[in-house]
Coordinates of C-alpha atoms and ligand atoms in Angstrom, one line a residue:
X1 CA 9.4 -35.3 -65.1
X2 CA 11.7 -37.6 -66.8
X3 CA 13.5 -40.3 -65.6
X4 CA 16.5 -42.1 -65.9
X5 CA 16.0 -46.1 -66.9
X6 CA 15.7 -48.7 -64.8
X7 CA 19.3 -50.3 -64.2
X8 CA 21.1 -47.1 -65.1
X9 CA 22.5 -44.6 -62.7
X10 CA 23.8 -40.7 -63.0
X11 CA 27.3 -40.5 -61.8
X12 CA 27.3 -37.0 -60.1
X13 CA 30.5 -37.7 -57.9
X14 CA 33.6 -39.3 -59.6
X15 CA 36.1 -38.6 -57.3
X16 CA 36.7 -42.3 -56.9
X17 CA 35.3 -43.7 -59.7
X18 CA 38.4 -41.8 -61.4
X19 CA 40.7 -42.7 -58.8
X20 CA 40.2 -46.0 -59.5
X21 CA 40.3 -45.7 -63.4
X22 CA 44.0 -44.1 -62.9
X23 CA 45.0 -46.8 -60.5
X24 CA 44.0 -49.1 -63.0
X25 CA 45.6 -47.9 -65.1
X26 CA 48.8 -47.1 -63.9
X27 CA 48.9 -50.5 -62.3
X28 CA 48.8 -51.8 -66.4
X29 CA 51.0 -49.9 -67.3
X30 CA 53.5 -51.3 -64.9
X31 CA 52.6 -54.7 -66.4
X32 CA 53.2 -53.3 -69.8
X33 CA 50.0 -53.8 -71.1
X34 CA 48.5 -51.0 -73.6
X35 CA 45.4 -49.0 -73.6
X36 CA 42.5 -49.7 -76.5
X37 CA 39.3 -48.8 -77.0
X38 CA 36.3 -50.4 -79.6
X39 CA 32.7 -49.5 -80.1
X40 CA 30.0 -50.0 -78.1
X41 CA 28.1 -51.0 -80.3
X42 CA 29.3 -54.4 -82.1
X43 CA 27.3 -57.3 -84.2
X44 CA 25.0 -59.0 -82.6
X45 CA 26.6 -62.1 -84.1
X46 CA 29.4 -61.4 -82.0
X47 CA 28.4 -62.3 -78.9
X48 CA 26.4 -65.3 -80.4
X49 CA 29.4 -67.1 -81.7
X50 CA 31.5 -66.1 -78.7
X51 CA 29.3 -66.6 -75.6
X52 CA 27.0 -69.4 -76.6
X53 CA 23.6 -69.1 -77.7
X54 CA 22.9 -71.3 -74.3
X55 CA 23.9 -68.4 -71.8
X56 CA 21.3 -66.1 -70.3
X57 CA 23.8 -63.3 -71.8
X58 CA 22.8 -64.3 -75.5
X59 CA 19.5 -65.5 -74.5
X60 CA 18.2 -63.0 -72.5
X61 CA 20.2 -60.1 -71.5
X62 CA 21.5 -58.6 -74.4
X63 CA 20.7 -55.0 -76.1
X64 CA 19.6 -55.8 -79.7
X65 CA 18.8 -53.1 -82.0
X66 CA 17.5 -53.8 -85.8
X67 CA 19.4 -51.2 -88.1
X68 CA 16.7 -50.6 -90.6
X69 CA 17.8 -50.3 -94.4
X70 CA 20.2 -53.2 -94.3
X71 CA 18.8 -55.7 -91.3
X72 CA 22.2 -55.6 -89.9
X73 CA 21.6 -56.6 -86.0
X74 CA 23.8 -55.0 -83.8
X75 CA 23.9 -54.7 -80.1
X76 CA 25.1 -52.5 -77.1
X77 CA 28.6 -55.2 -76.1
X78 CA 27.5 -57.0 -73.2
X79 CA 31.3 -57.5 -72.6
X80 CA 34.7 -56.7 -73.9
X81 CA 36.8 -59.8 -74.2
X82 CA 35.0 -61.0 -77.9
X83 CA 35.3 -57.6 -79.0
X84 CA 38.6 -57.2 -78.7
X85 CA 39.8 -60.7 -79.7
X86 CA 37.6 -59.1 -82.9
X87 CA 39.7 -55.7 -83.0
X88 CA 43.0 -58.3 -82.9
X89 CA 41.8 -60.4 -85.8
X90 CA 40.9 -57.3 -87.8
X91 CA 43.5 -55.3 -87.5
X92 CA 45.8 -58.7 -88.1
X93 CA 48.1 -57.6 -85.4
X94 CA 51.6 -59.7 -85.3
X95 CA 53.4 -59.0 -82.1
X96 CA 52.6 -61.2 -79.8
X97 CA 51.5 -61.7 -76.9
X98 CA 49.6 -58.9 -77.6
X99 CA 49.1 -57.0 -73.9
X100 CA 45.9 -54.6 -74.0
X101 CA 43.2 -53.1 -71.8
X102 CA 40.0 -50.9 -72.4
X103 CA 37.5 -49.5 -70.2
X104 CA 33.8 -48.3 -70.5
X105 CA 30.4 -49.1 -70.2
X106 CA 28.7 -52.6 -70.8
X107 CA 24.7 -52.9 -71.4
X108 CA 23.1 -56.9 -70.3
X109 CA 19.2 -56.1 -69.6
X110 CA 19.4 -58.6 -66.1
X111 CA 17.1 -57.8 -62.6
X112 CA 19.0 -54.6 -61.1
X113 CA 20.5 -54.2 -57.7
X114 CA 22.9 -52.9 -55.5
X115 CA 26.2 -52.8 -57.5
X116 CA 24.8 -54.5 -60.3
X117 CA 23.4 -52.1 -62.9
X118 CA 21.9 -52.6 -66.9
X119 CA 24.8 -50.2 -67.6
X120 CA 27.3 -51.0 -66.2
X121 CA 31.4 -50.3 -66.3
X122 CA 34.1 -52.3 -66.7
X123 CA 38.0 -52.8 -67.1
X124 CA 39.1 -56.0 -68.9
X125 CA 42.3 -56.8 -70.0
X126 CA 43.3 -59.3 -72.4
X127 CA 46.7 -61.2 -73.0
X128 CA 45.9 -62.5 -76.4
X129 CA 48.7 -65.0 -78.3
X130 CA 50.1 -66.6 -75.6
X131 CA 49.3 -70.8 -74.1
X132 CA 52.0 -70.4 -71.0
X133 CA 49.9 -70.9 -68.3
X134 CA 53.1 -68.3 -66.6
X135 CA 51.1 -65.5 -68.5
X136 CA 47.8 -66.9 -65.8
X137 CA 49.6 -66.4 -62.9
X138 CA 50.8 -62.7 -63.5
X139 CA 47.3 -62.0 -64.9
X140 CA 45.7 -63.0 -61.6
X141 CA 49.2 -61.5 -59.3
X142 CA 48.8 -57.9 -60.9
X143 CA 45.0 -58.2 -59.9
X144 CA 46.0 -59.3 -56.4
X145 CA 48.5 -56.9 -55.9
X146 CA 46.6 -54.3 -57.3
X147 CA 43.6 -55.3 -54.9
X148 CA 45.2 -55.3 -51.9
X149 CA 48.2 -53.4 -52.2
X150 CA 46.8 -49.8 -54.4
X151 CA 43.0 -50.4 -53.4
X152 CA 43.6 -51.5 -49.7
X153 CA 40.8 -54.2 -49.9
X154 CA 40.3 -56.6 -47.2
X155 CA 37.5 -59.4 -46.9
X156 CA 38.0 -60.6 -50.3
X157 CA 38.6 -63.8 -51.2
X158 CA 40.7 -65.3 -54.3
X159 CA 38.7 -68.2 -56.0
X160 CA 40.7 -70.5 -58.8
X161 CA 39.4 -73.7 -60.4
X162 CA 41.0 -75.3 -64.0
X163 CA 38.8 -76.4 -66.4
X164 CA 41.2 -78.4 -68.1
X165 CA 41.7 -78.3 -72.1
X166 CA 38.2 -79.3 -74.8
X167 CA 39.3 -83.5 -74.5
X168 CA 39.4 -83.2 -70.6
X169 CA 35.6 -81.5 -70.4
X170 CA 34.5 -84.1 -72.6
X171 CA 35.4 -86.9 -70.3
X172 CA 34.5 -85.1 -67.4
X173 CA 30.7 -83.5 -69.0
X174 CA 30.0 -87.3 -69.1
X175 CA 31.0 -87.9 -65.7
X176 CA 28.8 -85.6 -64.2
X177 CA 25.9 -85.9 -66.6
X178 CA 25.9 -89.8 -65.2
X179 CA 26.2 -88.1 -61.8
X180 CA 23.6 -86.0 -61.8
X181 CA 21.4 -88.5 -63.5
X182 CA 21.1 -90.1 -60.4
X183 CA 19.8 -87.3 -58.5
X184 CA 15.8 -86.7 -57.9
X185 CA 15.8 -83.3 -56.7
X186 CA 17.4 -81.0 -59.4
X187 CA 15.7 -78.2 -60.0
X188 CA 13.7 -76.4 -63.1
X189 CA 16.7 -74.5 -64.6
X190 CA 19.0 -77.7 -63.6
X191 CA 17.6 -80.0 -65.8
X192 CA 17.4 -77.9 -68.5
X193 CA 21.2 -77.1 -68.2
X194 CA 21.9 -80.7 -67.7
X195 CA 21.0 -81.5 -71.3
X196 CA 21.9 -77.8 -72.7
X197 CA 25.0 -76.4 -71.0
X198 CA 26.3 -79.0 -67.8
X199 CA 28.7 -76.9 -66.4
X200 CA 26.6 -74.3 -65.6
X201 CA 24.6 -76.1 -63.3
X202 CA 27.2 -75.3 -60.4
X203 CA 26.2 -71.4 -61.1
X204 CA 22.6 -72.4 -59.5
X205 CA 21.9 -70.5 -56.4
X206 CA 19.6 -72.9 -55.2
X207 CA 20.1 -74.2 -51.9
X208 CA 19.6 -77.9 -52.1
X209 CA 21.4 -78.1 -55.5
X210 CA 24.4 -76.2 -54.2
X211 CA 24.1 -79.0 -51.5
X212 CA 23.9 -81.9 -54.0
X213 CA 26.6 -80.7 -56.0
X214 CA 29.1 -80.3 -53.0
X215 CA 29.6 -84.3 -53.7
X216 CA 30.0 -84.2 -57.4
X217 CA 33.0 -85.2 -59.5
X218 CA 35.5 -82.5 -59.8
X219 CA 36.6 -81.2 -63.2
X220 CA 40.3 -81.2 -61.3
X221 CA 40.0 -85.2 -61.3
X222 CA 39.6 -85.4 -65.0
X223 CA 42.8 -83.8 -65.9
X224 CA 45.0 -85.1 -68.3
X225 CA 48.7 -85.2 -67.7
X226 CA 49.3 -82.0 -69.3
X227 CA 46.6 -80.0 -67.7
X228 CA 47.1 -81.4 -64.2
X229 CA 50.8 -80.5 -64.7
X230 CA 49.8 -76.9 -65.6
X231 CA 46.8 -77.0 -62.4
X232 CA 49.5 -77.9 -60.3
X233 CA 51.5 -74.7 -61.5
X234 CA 49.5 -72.6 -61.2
X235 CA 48.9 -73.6 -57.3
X236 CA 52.6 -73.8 -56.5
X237 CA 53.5 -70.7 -58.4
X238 CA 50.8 -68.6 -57.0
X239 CA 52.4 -69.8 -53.5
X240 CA 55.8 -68.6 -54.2
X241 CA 54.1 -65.3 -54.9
X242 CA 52.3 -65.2 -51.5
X243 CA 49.0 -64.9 -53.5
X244 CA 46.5 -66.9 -51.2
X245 CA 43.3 -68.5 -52.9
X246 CA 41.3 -71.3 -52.4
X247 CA 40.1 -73.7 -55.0
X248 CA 36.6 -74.0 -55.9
X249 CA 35.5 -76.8 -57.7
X250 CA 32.1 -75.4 -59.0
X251 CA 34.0 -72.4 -60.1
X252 CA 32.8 -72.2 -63.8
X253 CA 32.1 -68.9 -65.2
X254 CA 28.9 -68.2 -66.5
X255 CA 30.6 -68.0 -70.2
X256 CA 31.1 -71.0 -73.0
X257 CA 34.6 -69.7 -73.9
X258 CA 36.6 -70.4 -70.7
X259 CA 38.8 -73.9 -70.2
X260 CA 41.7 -74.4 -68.2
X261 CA 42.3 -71.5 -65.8
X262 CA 38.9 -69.4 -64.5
X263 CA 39.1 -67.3 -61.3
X264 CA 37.2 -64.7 -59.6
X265 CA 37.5 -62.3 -56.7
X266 CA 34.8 -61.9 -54.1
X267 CA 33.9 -59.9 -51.8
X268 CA 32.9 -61.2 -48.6
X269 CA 30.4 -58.4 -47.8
X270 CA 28.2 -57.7 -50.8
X271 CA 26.0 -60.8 -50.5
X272 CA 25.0 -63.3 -53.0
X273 CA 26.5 -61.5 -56.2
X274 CA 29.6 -60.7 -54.8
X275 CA 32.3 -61.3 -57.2
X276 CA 34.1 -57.8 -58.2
X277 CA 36.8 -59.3 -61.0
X278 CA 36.5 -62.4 -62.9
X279 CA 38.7 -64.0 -65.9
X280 CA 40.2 -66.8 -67.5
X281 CA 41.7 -68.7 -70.6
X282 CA 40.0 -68.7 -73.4
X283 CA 42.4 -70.9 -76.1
X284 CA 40.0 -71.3 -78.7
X285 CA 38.2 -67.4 -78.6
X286 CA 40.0 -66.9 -81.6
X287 CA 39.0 -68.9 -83.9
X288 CA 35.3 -68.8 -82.9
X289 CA 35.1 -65.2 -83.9
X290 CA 36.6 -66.3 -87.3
X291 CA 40.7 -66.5 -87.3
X292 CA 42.3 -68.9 -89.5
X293 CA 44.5 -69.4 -87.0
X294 CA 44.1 -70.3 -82.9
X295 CA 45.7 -67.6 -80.5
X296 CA 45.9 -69.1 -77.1
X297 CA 44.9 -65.8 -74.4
X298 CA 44.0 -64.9 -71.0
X299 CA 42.0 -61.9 -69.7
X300 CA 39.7 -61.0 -66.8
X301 CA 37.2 -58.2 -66.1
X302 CA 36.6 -55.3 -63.3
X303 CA 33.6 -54.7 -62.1
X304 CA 33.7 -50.8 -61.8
X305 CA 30.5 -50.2 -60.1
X306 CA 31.0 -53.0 -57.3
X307 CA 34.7 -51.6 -56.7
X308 CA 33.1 -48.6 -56.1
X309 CA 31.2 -49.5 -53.5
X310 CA 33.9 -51.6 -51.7
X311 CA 36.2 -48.5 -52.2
X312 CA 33.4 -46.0 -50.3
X313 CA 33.8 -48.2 -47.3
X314 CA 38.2 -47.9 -47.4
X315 CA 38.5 -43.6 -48.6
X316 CA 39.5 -42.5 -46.0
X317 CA 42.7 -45.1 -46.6
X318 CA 43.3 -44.1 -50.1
X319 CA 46.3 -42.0 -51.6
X320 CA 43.3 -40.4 -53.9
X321 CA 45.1 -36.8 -55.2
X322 CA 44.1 -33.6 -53.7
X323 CA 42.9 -30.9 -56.1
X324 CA 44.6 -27.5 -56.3
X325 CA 43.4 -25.4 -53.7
X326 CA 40.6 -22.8 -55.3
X327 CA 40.4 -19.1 -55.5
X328 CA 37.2 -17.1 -56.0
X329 CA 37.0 -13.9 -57.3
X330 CA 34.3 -11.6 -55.6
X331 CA 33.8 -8.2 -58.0
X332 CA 31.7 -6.0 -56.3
X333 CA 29.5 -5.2 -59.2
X334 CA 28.6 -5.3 -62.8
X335 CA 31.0 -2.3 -63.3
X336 CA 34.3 -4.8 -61.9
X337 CA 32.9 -7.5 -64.1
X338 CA 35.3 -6.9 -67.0
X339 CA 38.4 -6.8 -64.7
X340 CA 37.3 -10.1 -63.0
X341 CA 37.6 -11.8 -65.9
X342 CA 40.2 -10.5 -66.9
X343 CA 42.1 -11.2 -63.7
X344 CA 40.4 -15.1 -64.1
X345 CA 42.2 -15.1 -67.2
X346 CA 45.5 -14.8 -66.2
X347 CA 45.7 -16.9 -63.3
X348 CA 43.9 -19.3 -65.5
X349 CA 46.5 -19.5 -67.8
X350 CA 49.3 -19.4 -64.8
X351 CA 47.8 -23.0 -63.8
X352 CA 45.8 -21.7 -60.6
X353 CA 42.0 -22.6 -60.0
X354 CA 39.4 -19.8 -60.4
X355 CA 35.8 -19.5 -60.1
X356 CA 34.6 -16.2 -61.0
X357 CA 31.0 -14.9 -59.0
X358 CA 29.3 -13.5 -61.9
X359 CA 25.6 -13.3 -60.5
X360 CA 25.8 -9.9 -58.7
X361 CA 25.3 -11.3 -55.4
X362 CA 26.1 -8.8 -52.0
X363 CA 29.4 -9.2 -50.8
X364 CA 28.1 -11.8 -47.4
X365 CA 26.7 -14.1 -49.9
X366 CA 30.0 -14.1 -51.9
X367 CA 31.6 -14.9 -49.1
X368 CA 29.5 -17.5 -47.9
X369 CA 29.3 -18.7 -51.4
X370 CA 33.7 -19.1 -51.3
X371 CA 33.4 -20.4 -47.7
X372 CA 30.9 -23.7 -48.8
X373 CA 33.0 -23.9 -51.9
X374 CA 36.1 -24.7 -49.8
X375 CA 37.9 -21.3 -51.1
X376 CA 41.5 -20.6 -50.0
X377 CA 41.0 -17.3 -50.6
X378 CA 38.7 -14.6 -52.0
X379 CA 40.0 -11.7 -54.4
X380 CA 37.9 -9.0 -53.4
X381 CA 37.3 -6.2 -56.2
X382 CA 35.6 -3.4 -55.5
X383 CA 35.7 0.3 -57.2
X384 CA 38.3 1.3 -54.6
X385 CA 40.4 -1.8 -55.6
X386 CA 39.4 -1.1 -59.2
X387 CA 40.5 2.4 -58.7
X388 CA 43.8 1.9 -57.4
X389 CA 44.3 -1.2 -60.1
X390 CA 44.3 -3.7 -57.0
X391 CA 42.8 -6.7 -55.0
X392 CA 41.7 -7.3 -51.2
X393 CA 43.1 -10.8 -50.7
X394 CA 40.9 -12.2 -48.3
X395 CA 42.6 -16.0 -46.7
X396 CA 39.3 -17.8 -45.9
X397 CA 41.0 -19.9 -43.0
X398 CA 42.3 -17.0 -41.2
X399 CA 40.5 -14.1 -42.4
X400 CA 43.5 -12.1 -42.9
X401 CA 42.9 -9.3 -45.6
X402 CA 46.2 -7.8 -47.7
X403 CA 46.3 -5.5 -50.4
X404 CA 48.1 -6.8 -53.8
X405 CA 48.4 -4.9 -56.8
X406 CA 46.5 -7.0 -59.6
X407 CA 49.7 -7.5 -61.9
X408 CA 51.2 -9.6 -59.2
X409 CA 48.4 -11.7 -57.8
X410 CA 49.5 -14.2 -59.4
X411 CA 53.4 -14.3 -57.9
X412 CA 51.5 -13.7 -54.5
X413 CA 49.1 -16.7 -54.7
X414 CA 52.1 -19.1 -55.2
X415 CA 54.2 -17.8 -52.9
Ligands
ZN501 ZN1 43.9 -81.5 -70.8
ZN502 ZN1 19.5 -75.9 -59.5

């Protein structure tokens, strides 16, 4: 017996999976942004220059493989946003803002659990070539409205905190290294981030240093006047919209590319690793994966597999489309076999769902077979039906059995 890997799961029910996909989507499309797609796999130098070697991402999460011949090291993406600031660059694309979206899976090797997986799927979508902090709050309006509105989500909460631009983190950085310097009780993983990556020390789940940090400076007092003109933006704006948030101060984002705007959504049931959508500005993405030029953007992520599992809770609630109703087709024996199929074939090609027993089963277990399978209606074909070039249609609801000449099965079904 084989297994599937650690982290990984088989999708054997998509119904709302794919529902969510074409909301997605169509909610996008309403924004005008345009589908994409890159490779999964991308250089491992990617990720490097975009994340920062100091994240657990690059450090410790991420799907390496060593190519052989030409020592090329590539990796399974661990996210989408580099690689398609890389498909941008390369493909020296000119319109701008340049509104895209992809979908797919997304590989980081971290401790699984429920809703978070090694493989795991995401929609991110990127406004790439614009700094109006305007493009910010549609990005994180479409979300909202998409969130409660299409997916019918309650207990989530809207988190926002500005990061202000590279001069403003500088000043700040300092601030709170002097800050913390004067605390005793950091722990392990603090310290190291104090000296390697300080922001990140407000991602720490540990109790007392989520307590130590509630009196910290915030990043939103180091603003300068530009900035705290755009933070206050942003608030105001996203108040004439009716989109309700609250500001977090130790909102960072685990990722070295963010400044200015970062938000998340959370869900208030999944526990500790809760947030479902994340994003933010990333001004100078561009020029870290190797552009001549800066191209100010703004993007966030989905969390697939988490808005699944919210979504499983709400179903019942959800315009998710029916399918066509099914007919089955019950010949009697090998001998009707032929005219089955041949029946299958052109209700097939009229647009109506067939299934076709083929295993020779008695006619109870055909039955029972179309009853389980939610059937309309069986098409009974026996040698009398074959005979008189006909079909017993048998309504599964009702049980009603009619007689319809095989050429206009087809007219009948519809009608
Ligand atoms: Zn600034
Ligand atoms: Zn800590």
């Amino acid at each position: 017996m084989i297994n599937r890997i650690k982290g990984t799961q088989d999708l054997l029910d998509l119904t709302l999976f794919n529902f969510l996909i074409e909301s997605v989507k169509k909610q996008l499309a309403l924004y005008n942004f345009h589908e994409i797609a890159t490779p999964i796999i991308e250089p491992t130098d990617l990720f490097k220059r975009s994340l920062g070697t100091e994240t657990d991402v690059v450090n410790k999460e991420m799907y390496t493989v060593n190519t052989g011949a030409d020592q090329e090291l590539i990796c399974l993406r661990p996210e989408a946003t580099a690689a398609t600031m890389r498909a941008f660059i390369e493909a020296g694309i000119q319109t701008i803002p340049w509104k895209v979206f992809s979908w797919g899976p997304m590989f980081r090797h971290e401790r699984p659990q429920k809703g978070r997986y090694r493989q795991f799927h995401q929609v991110s979508l990127e406004v790439i070539g614009s700094d109006s902090i305007y493009q910010d709050i549609q990005v994180i309006t479409l979300l909202e409205r998409l969130f409660c509105d299409i997916l019918k989500l309650d207990e989530y909460a809207l988190h926002i905190n500005f990061l202000g631009c590279a001069q403003d983190r500088i000043v700040f950085k300092k601030l709170l290294y002097d800050y913390l310097t004067t605390l005793t009780q950091l722990c392990d993983t603090c310290i190291i981030r104090k000296e390697k990556n300080i922001l990140r020390v407000f991602d720490c789940k540990v109790k007392t240093c989520q307590e130590l940090y509630a009196d910290a400076p915030k990043i939103t007092q180091s603003l300068c006047a530009t900035c705290l003109s755009e933070w206050q933006t942003i608030k105001q704006s996203l108040e004439h919209l009716s989109v309700s948030y609250s500001h977090v101060p130790t909102l960072v984002r685990g990722l070295d590319y963010y400044e200015k705007t970062v938000f998340e959504f959370v869900g208030l049931q999944l526990g500790a690793q809760n947030a479902f959508c994340g994003g933010g500005r990333y001004n100078q993405l561009a020029t870290i994966v190797g552009s001549k030029q800066d191209y100010p953007s703004v993007g966030a992520a989905l969390g697939i597999d988490r808005l699944v599992l919210l979504l499983e809770q709400k179903k019942d609630g959800l315009l998710i489309p029916q399918k066509p109703p099914l007919y089955i087709i019950a010949p009697f024996s090998k001998e009707q076999f032929d005219i089955a199929l041949l029946l299958a074939d052109e209700l097939q090609a009229q647009n109506i769902c067939v299934d076709v027993l083929l295993e020779g089963a008695s006619f109870k277990s055909m039955l029972r077979h179309a009853n389980k399978a939610g059937a309309r209606a069986c098409l009974i074909i026996g040698p009398d039906e074959q005979k008189a070039r006909e079909v017993t249609v048998k309504n599964m609801i009702t049980g009603a059995e009619e007689k319809v000449s095989q050429r206009d099965v087809a007219i009948f079904l519809k009608a």
